[in-house]
Amino acid sequence: MAPADDVMRAGARLAAGGMVGIAGLHVVWARGSSFPFPTVAELHDAVIGRPVRPSPASCYAVAGLLVTAAAATAGLPVRRSRLRRLAVVGVATVLTTRAGFGLSGRTDVLVPGRASPRFRRLDRRVYSPLCLALAIGAGMSLRD
């Protein structure tokens, strides 16, 4: 196996692991936790950008989508199936789109509502670059 293949596999594994971790956060939030923030209000300001609490069902839905995206990135159900390839291309496209809108400061176009200054700052510095890294990692899984 070539070193480039090792890098591709490592990138895909990191992306899949990152998606599972973020899914875990959404489950914790669905259960009412404000982790890693001290209050729910601070969580909403930093992560959503507005003082509206998403329903637990929506948090669980996002978690489920992230686990599904992680599974496809990890090579499931079958590493070389057309369905998996389509799923990974979809994951990479959604994450790249999210990153592009966030980096340009226009996440509000995708998710209407007022975005707090704290959210916009975190979106540009953390959330959007993370989405881009996950998209790249998902794309790396297609080389296998």
Coordinates of C-alpha atoms in Angstrom, one line a residue:
M1 CA 0.0 0.0 0.0
A2 CA 1.3 3.4 -1.0
P3 CA 1.8 6.1 1.7
A4 CA -0.8 8.3 -0.2
D5 CA -3.3 5.5 0.4
D6 CA -2.5 5.6 4.1
V7 CA -3.1 9.3 4.2
M8 CA -6.4 9.0 2.4
R9 CA -7.6 6.3 4.8
A10 CA -6.4 8.3 7.8
G11 CA -8.3 11.4 6.5
A12 CA -11.5 9.4 6.0
R13 CA -11.2 7.8 9.5
L14 CA -10.7 11.2 11.1
A15 CA -13.7 12.6 9.3
A16 CA -15.9 9.7 10.2
G17 CA -14.8 9.9 13.8
G18 CA -15.4 13.7 13.8
M19 CA -18.9 13.2 12.5
V20 CA -19.7 10.6 15.2
G21 CA -18.3 13.0 17.9
I22 CA -20.5 15.8 16.6
A23 CA -23.5 13.4 16.5
G24 CA -22.8 12.7 20.1
L25 CA -22.9 16.4 21.0
H26 CA -26.3 16.6 19.3
V27 CA -27.6 13.7 21.4
V28 CA -26.4 15.4 24.5
W29 CA -28.1 18.6 23.5
A30 CA -31.3 16.8 22.7
R31 CA -31.3 15.5 26.3
G32 CA -31.1 19.1 27.6
S33 CA -27.4 19.6 28.3
S34 CA -25.7 22.9 27.6
F35 CA -22.3 21.2 27.3
P36 CA -19.7 22.6 26.7
F37 CA -21.3 25.9 27.7
P38 CA -22.3 26.9 31.2
T39 CA -25.9 27.8 30.2
V40 CA -28.4 26.9 27.6
A41 CA -28.6 30.5 26.6
E42 CA -24.8 30.6 25.9
L43 CA -25.1 27.3 23.9
H44 CA -27.9 28.8 21.7
D45 CA -25.9 32.1 21.2
A46 CA -22.7 30.3 20.2
V47 CA -24.1 27.3 18.2
I48 CA -27.4 28.5 16.8
G49 CA -26.9 32.3 16.8
R50 CA -30.4 33.0 18.2
P51 CA -32.3 32.3 21.4
V52 CA -34.5 29.6 20.0
R53 CA -34.1 26.0 21.3
P54 CA -34.4 23.3 18.6
S55 CA -36.6 20.4 19.5
P56 CA -35.1 17.2 20.8
A57 CA -36.4 15.5 17.6
S58 CA -34.4 17.9 15.4
C59 CA -31.2 17.3 17.4
Y60 CA -31.7 13.5 17.2
A61 CA -32.4 13.9 13.4
V62 CA -29.1 15.8 12.9
A63 CA -27.3 13.1 15.0
G64 CA -28.8 10.4 12.9
L65 CA -27.8 12.1 9.7
L66 CA -24.2 12.6 11.0
V67 CA -23.9 8.9 12.0
T68 CA -25.2 7.9 8.5
A69 CA -22.7 10.2 6.9
A70 CA -19.9 8.8 9.1
A71 CA -20.9 5.2 8.2
A72 CA -20.7 6.1 4.5
T73 CA -17.4 7.8 4.9
A74 CA -16.1 4.8 6.8
G75 CA -16.9 2.5 3.9
L76 CA -20.3 1.2 4.9
P77 CA -22.5 -0.5 3.7
V78 CA -20.1 -1.8 1.0
R79 CA -16.9 0.0 0.3
R80 CA -17.3 0.1 -3.5
S81 CA -21.1 0.3 -3.9
R82 CA -22.8 3.0 -6.0
L83 CA -25.1 3.8 -3.1
R84 CA -22.2 4.5 -0.8
R85 CA -20.4 6.6 -3.4
L86 CA -23.6 8.7 -3.9
A87 CA -24.0 9.1 -0.1
V88 CA -20.4 10.3 0.3
V89 CA -20.7 12.7 -2.6
G90 CA -23.9 14.1 -1.0
V91 CA -22.1 14.4 2.4
A92 CA -19.1 16.2 0.8
T93 CA -21.4 18.5 -1.2
V94 CA -23.6 19.4 1.8
L95 CA -20.5 20.1 4.0
T96 CA -18.7 22.1 1.4
T97 CA -21.8 24.2 0.8
R98 CA -22.2 24.8 4.5
A99 CA -18.5 25.7 4.8
G100 CA -18.7 28.1 1.8
F101 CA -21.7 30.0 3.2
G102 CA -20.2 30.1 6.7
L103 CA -16.8 31.4 5.6
S104 CA -18.5 34.1 3.6
G105 CA -20.5 35.1 6.7
R106 CA -23.8 34.1 5.0
T107 CA -25.0 31.0 7.0
D108 CA -28.2 32.9 7.5
V109 CA -29.0 32.3 3.9
L110 CA -29.1 28.6 4.6
V111 CA -30.7 28.9 8.0
P112 CA -32.8 32.0 8.2
G113 CA -32.9 33.9 11.4
R114 CA -30.8 36.4 13.2
A115 CA -27.2 35.2 13.8
S116 CA -25.5 36.7 16.8
P117 CA -22.0 38.2 16.5
R118 CA -20.7 35.4 18.6
F119 CA -22.1 32.8 16.3
R120 CA -20.8 34.5 13.2
R121 CA -17.3 34.7 14.7
L122 CA -17.3 31.0 15.7
D123 CA -18.9 30.1 12.4
R124 CA -16.0 31.6 10.5
R125 CA -13.2 30.4 12.8
V126 CA -14.5 27.0 13.9
Y127 CA -17.7 25.6 12.4
S128 CA -17.1 26.4 8.7
P129 CA -13.4 25.2 8.6
L130 CA -14.5 22.0 10.4
C131 CA -17.2 21.5 7.8
L132 CA -14.6 21.9 5.1
A133 CA -12.2 19.5 6.8
L134 CA -15.0 16.9 7.2
A135 CA -15.9 17.3 3.5
I136 CA -12.3 16.7 2.4
G137 CA -12.1 13.7 4.7
A138 CA -15.3 12.3 3.3
G139 CA -14.0 12.8 -0.2
M140 CA -10.8 11.0 0.7
S141 CA -12.8 7.9 1.5
L142 CA -13.8 7.7 -2.2
R143 CA -10.2 6.9 -3.2
D144 CA -10.4 3.6 -1.5

